[in-house]
Tab-separated table of C-alpha atoms and ligand atoms in Angstrom:
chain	number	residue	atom	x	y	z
A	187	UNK	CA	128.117	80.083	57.780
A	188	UNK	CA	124.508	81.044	59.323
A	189	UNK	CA	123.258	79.204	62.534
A	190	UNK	CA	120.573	77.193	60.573
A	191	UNK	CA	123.521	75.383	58.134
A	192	UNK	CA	125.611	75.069	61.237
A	193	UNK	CA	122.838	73.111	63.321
A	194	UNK	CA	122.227	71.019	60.029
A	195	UNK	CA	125.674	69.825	60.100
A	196	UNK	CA	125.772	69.060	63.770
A	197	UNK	CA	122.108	67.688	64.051
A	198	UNK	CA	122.633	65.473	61.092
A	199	UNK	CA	124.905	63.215	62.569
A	200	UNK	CA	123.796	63.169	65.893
A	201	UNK	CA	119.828	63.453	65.907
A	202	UNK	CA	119.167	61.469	62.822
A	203	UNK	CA	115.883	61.809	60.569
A	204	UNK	CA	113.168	63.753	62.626
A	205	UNK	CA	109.348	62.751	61.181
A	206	UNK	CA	106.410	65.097	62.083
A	207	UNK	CA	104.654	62.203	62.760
A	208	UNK	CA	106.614	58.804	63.453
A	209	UNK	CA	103.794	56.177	62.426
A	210	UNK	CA	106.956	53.579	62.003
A	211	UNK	CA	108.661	53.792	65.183
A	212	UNK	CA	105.120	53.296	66.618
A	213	UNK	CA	104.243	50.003	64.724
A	214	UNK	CA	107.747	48.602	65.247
A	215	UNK	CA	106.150	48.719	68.866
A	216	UNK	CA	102.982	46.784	67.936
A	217	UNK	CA	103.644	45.458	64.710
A	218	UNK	CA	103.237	41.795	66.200
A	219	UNK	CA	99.826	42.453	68.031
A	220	UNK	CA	98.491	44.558	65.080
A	221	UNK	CA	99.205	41.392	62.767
A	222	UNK	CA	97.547	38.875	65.405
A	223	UNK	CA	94.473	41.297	65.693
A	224	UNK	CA	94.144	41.525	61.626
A	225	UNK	CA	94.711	38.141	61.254
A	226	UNK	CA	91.602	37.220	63.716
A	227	UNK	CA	89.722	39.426	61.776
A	228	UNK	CA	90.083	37.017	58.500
A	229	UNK	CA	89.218	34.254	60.425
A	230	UNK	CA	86.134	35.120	61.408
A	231	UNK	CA	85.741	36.922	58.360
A	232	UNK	CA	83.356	39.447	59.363
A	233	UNK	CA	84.456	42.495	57.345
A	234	UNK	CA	81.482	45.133	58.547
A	235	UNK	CA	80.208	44.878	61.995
A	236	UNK	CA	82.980	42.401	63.532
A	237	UNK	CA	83.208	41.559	66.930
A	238	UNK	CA	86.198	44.475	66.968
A	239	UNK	CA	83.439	47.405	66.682
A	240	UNK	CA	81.055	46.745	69.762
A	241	UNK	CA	84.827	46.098	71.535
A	242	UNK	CA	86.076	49.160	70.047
A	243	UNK	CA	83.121	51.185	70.885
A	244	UNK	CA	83.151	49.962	74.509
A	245	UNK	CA	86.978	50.569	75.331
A	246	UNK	CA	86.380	54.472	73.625
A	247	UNK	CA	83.223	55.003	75.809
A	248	UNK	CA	85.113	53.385	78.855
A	249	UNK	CA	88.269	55.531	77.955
A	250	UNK	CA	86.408	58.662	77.512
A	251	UNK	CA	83.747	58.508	80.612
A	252	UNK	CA	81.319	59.206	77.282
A	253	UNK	CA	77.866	57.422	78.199
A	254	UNK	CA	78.018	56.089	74.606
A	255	UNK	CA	80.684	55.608	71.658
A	256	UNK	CA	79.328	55.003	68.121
A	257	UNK	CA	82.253	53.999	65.525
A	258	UNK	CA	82.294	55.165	62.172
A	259	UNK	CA	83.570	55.755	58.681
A	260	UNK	CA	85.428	58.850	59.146
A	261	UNK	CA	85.721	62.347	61.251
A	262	UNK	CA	83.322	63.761	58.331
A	263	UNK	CA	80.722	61.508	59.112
A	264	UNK	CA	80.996	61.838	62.824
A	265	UNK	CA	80.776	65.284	62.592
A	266	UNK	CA	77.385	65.154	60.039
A	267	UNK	CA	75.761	62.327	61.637
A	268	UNK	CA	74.852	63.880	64.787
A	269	UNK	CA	73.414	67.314	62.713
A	270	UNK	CA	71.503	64.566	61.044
A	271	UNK	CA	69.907	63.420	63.728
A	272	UNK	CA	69.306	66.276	65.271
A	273	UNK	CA	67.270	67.433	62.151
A	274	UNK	CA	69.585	70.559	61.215
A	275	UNK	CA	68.919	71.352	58.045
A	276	UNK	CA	68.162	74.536	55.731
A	277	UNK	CA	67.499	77.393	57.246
A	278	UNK	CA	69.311	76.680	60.635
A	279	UNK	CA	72.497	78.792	61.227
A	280	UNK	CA	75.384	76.575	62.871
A	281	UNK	CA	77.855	78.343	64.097
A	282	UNK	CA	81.732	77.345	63.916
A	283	UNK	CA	85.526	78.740	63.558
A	284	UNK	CA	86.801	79.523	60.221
A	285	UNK	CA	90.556	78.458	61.433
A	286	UNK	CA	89.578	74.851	60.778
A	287	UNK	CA	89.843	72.118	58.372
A	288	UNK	CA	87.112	72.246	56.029
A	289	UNK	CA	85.485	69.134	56.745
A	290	UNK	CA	83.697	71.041	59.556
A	291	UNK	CA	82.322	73.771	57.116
A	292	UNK	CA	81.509	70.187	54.588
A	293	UNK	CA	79.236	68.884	57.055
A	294	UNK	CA	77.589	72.208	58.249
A	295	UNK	CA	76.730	72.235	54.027
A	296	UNK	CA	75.826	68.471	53.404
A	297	UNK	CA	72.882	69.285	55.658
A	298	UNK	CA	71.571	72.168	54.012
A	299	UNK	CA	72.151	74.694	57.133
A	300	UNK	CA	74.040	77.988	56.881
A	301	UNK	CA	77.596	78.140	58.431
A	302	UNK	CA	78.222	81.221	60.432
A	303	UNK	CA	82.069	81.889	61.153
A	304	UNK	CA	82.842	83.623	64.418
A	305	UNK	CA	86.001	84.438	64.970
A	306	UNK	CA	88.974	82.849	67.282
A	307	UNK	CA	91.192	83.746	70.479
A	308	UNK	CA	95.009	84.690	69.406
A	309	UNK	CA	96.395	82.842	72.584
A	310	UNK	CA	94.085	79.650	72.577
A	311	UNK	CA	93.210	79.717	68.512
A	312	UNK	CA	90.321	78.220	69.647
A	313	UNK	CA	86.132	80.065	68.791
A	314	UNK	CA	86.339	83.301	70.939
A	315	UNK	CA	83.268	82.810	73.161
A	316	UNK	CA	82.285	86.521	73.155
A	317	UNK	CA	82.885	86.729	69.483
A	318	UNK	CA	80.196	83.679	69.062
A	319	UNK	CA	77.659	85.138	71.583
A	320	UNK	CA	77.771	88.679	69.350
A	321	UNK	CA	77.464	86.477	65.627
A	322	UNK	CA	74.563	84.623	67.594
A	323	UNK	CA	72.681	87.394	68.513
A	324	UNK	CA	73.101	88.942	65.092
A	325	UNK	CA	71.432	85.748	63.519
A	326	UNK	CA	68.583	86.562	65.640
A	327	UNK	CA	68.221	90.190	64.847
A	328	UNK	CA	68.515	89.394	61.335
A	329	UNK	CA	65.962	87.064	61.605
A	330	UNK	CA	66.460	85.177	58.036
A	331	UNK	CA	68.096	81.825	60.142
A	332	UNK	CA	67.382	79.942	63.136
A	333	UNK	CA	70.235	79.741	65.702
A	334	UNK	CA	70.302	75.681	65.680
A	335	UNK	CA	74.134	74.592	66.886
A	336	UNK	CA	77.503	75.541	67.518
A	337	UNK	CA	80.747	73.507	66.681
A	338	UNK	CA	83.699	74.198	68.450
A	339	UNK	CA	86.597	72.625	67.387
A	340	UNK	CA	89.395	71.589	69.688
A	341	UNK	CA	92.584	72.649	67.332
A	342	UNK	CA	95.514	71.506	67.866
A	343	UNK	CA	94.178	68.610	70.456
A	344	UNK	CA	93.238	71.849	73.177
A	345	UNK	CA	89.434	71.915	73.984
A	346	UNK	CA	87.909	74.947	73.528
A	347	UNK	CA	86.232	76.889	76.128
A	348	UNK	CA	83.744	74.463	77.051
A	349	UNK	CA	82.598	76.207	80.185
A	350	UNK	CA	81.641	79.348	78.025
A	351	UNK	CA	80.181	77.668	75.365
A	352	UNK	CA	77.923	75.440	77.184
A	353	UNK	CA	76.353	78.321	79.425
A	354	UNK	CA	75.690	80.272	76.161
A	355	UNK	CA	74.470	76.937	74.488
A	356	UNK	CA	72.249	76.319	77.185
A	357	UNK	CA	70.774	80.005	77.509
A	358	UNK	CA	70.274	80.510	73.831
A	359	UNK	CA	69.298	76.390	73.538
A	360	UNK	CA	71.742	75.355	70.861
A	361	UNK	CA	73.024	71.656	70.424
A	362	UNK	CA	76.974	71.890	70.853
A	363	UNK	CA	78.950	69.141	68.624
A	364	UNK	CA	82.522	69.195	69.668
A	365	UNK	CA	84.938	68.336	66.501
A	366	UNK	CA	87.521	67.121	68.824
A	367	UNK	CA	88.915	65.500	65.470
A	368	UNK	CA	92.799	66.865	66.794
A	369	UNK	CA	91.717	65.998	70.330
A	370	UNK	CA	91.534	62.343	71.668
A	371	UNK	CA	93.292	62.593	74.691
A	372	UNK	CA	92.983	66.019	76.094
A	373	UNK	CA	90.649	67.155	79.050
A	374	UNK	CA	88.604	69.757	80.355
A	375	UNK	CA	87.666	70.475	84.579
A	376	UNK	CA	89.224	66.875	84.656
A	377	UNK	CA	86.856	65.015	82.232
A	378	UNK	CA	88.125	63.696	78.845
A	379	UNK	CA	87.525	64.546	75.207
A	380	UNK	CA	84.132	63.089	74.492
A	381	UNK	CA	82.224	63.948	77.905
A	382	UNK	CA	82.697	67.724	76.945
A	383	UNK	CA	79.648	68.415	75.222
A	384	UNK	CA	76.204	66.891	74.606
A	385	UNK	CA	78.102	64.797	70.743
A	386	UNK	CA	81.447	64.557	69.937
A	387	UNK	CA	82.971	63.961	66.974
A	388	UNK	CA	86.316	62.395	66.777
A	389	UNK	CA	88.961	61.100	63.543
A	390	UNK	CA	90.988	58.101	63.532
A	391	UNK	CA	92.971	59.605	60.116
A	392	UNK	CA	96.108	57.767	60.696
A	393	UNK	CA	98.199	61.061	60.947
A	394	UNK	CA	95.762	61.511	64.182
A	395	UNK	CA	97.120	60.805	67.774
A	396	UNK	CA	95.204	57.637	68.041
A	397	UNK	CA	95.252	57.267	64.082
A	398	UNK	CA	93.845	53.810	61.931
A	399	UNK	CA	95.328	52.577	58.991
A	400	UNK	CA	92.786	53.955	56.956
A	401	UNK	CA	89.931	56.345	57.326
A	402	UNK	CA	88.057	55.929	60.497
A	403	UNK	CA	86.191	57.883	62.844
A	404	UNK	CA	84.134	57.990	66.245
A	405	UNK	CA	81.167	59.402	67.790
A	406	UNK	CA	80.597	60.060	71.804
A	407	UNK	CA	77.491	60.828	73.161
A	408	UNK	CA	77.148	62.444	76.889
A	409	UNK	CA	73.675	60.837	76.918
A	410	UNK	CA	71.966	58.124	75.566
A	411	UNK	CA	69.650	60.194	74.001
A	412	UNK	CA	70.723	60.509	69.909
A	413	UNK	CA	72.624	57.167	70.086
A	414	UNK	CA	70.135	54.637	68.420
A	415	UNK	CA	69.717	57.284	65.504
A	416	UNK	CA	73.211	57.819	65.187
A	417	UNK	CA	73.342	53.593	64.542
A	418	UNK	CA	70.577	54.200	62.120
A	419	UNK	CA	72.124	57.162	60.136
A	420	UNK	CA	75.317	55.200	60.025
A	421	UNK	CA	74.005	52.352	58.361
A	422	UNK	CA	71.298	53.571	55.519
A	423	UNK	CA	69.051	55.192	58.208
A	424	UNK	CA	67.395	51.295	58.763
A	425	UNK	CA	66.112	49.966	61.555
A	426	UNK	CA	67.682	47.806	64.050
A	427	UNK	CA	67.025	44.982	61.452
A	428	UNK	CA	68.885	46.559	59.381
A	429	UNK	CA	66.111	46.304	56.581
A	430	UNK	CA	63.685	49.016	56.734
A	431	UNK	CA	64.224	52.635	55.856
A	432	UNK	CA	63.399	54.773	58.724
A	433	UNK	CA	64.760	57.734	58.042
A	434	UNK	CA	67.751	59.313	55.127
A	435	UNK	CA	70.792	57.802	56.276
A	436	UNK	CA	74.883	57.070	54.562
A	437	UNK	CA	77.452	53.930	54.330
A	438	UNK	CA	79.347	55.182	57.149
A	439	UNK	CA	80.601	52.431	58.867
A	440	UNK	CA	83.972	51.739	60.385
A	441	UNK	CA	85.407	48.636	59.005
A	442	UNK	CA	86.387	45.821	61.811
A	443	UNK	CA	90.188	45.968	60.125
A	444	UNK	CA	90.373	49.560	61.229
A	445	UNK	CA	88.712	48.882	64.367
A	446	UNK	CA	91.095	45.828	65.269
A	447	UNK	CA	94.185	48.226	64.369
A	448	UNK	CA	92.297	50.716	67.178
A	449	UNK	CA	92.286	48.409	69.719
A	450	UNK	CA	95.556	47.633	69.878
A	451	UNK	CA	96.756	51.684	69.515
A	452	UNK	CA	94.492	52.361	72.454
A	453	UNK	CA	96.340	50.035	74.173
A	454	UNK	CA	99.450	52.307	74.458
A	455	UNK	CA	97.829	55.378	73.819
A	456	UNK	CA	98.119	56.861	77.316
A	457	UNK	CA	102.145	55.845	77.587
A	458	UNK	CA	101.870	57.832	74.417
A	459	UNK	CA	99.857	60.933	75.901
A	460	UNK	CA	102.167	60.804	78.264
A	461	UNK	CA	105.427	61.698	76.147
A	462	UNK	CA	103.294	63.831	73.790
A	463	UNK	CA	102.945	66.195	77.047
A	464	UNK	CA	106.072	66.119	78.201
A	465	UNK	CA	107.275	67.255	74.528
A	466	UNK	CA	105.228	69.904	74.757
A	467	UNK	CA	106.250	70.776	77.964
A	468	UNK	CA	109.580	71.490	77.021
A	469	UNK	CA	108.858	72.774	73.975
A	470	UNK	CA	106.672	75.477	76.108
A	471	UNK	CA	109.627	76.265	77.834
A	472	UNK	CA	112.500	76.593	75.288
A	473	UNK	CA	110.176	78.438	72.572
A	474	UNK	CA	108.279	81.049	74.879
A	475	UNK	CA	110.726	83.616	74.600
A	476	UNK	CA	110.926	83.831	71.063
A	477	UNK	CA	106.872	82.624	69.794
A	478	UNK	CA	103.758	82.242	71.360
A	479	UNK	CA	102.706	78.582	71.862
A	480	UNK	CA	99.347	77.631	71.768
A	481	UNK	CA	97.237	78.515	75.281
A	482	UNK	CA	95.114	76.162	77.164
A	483	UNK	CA	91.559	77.568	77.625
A	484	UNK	CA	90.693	78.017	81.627
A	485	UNK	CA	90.860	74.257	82.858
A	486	UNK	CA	91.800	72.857	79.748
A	487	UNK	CA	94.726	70.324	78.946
A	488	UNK	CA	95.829	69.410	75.156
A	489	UNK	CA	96.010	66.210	73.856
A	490	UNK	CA	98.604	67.426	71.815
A	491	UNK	CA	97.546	66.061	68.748
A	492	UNK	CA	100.064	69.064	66.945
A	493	UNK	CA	102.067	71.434	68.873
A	494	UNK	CA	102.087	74.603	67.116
A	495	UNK	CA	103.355	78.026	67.992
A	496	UNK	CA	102.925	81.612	66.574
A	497	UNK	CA	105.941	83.340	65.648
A	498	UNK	CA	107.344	86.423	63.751
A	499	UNK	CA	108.397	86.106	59.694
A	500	UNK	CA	106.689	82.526	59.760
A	501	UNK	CA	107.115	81.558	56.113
A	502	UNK	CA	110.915	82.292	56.755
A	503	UNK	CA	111.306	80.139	59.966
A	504	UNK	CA	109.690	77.489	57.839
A	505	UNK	CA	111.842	77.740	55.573
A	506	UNK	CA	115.293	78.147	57.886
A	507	UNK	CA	113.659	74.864	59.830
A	508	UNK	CA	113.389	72.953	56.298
A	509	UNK	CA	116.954	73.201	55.563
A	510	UNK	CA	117.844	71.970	59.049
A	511	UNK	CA	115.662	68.950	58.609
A	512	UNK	CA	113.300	69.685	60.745
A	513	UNK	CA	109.551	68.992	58.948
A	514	UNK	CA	106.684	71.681	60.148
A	515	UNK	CA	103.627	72.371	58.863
A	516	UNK	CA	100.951	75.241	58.276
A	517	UNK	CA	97.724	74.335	59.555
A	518	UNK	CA	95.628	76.836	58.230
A	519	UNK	CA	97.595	78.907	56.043
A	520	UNK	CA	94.178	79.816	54.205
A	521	UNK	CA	90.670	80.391	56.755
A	522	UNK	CA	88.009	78.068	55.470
A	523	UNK	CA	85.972	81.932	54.476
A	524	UNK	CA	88.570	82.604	52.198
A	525	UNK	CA	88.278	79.648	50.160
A	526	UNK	CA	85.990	79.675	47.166
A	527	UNK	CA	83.875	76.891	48.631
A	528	UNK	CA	82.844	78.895	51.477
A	529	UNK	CA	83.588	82.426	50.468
A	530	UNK	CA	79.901	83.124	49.948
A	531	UNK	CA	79.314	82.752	54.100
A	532	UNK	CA	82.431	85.070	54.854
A	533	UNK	CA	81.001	87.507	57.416
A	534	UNK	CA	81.003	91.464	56.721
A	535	UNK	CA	84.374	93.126	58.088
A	536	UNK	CA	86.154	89.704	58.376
A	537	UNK	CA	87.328	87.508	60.949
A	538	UNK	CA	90.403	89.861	62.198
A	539	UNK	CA	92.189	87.559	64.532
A	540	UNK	CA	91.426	84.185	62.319
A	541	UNK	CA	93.048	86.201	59.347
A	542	UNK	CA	96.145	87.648	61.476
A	543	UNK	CA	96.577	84.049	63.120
A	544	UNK	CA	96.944	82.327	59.667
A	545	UNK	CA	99.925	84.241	58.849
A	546	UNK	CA	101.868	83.275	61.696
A	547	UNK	CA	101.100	79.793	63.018
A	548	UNK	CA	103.673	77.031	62.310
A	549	UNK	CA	102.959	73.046	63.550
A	550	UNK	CA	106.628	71.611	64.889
A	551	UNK	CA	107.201	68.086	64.604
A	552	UNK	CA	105.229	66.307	67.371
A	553	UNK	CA	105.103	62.338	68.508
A	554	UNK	CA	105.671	60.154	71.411
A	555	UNK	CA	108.697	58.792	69.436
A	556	UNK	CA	110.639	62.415	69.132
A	557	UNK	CA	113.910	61.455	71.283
A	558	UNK	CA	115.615	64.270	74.008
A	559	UNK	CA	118.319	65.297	71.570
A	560	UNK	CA	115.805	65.708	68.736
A	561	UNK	CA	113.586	67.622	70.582
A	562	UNK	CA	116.311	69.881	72.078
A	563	UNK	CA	117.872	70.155	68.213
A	564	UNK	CA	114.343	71.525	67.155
A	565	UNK	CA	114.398	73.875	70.155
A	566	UNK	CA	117.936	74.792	68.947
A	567	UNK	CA	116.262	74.906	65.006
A	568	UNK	CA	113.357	77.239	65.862
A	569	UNK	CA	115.526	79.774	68.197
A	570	UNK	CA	118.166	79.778	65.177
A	571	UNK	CA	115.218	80.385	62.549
A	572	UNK	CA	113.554	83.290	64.565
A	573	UNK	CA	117.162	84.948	64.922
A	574	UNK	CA	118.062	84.884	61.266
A	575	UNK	CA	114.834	85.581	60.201
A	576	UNK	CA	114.537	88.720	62.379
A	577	UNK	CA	117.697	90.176	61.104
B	847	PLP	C1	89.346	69.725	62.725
B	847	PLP	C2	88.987	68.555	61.851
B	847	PLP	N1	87.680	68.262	61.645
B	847	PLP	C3	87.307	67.209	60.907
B	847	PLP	C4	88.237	66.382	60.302
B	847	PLP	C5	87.758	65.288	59.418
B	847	PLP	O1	88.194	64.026	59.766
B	847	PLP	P1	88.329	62.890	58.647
B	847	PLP	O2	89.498	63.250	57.798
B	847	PLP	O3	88.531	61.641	59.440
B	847	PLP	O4	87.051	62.863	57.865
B	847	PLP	C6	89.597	66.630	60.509
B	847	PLP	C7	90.671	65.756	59.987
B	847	PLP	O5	91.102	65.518	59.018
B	847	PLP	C8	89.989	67.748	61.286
B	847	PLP	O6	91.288	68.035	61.491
């Protein structure tokens, strides 16, 4: 019998089910406080812009150190909002990772501006800064765009390289929109997610660490500066009336149901950061010798939204790991330029590292409700996968 079927044996009686994300366990916690918070919001009745969104929006800004939070419908629409109101639009090259989800690449389009892929860093996974400054300077030889914005996104719940990409933002004046969609929680030179960059754009998905029961999404600003027109966008583009058109704006609010459920998740979500980290902590110590976990950039610390490692004969390991009930998943088995909706914007000679990365990254399961033994049964799991598979 191979190592794998023996763990399964052992591990099933003693570990029980292991979730990649435990959404139960959590609202067995709150479940009570949840249903008192709902319940006030059919009371009062105030489906759209309930007292629960200017509360919500305060506790994120206060949580953050953001100067401003602005809630809305989803990560998308945090993410397009702010290129809205900064006027990107056709012609303008933004800049962004192609190791992403696509709704970063969907927002880029909706505006009318031209992605441009750099490429990433194989320890961090996170937009290479030198690799950004090179595809920047090409856009201005080339002349045909306008260097207008760069999008880092915070994979995984690490921030990117913040301190590189703001001095290059601010010598080549480009507007830097963090999608820190994976990354509520994690910090940079000791300030939080949402004070990392001029806008950042956040998700509340509920598979997210501090996840709604529905869509839902969030907006920081570092200054007051876009804020009113981010309010406007959200809601038609109207005034503060709400009745005249003052601009092209979407439906994307956040609904006060999702906003009440956010309240009360916020209320444990730093006990919850807490075991998130020391999960990963251990899981940085029992896998290093046999994958390559995730780096932090200089100064940075994850939130952990995933934890996700490289390692040798992935698709086999995944494989091995599913058998010994232990759930992973591939995030991104395909790079957003080699999908047909954004092939066109591939850049010439490929994205090297981005393509190599795909092929070996693995997501491990990864709450605040993973217990000792099941984290130190995954341990066992993944160093039993990588040995079989290597044979
Ligand atoms: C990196 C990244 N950007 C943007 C989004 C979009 O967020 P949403 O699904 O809330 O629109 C997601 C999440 O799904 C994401 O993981």
């Amino acid at each position: 019998m191979n190592g794998v079927a023996n763990l399964l044996l052992a591990g099933k009686s003693c570990v029980g089910e292991i979730a990649f994300v435990d959404l139960k366990a959590q609202q067995r916690l709150i479940r009570e406080r949840i249903e008192s918070r709902l319940k006030a919001v059919l009371d009062h009745g105030r489906y759209i812009a309930g007292p629960e969104i200017d509360e919500l929006e305060e506790a994120l800004a206060a949580r953050t150190g953001a100067a401003a939070a602005v809630a809305c419908a989803s990560g998308t629409d945090a993410l397009l909002i702010p290129l809205l109101a900064r006027g990107v639009g056709p012609g303008d090259a933004v800049f962004l990772p192609s190791f992403t989800y696509n709704a970063t690449a969907n927002a880029v389009l909706l505006t009318g501006a031209t992605p441009v892929f750099a490429d990433i860093r194989p320890d961090t996974f996170t937009i290479d800064p030198e690799d950004l400054r090179l595809r920047i300077e090409d856009v201005r030889r080339t002349g045909v765009l306008r260097p207008r914005a760069i999008i880092p996104v915070d994979l995984f719940g690490a921030p990117a390289d913040y301190n590189a990409i703001g001095a290059l933002a601010s010598r080549e004046d480009l507007f830097v929109l963090a999608d820190a969609a994976q990354s509520f929680g994690g910090r940079f030179n000791n300030r939080w997610v949402g004070d990392l960059a001029p806008a950042t754009a956040t998700s509340f998905f509920p598979g997210k660490s501090l996840g709604a029961y529905g869509d839902a999404g969030a907006m920081l600003a570092r200054s007051e500066e876009d804020v009113e027109k981010w309010r406007s966008i959200r809601w038609h583009g109207t005034d503060e009336h709400r009745k005249i058109s003052m601009r092209v704006g979407l439906n994307g609010r956040m609904d006060s149901f999702q906003a009440a459920v956010l309240l009360e998740k916020l209320s444990i979500f730093d006990d919850e950061l807490a075991a998130r980290r020391s999960i990963a902590a251990i899981y940085d110590e029992r896998l290093s010798r046999i994958a390559q976990p995730q780096r932090q950039a200089n100064g940075g610390q994850s939130g952990y939204g995933y934890y996700s490692i490289r390692i040798e004969n992935r698709d086999a390991v995944a494989e091995s790991l599913k058998l010994a009930g232990v759930p992973t998943a591939i995030y991104y088995a395909t790079p957003l330029h080699r999908m047909a909706a954004f092939s066109s914007y591939a850049p010439a000679g490929g994205l090297p590292q981005t393509e190599r990365i795909a092929g070996e990254i693995i997501s491990l399961p990864m709450h605040p409700y993973l217990s000792p033994d099941q984290v130190d049964y995954i341990c066992d799991a993944v160093e039993a996968a990588a040995r079989q598979a290597g044979r």
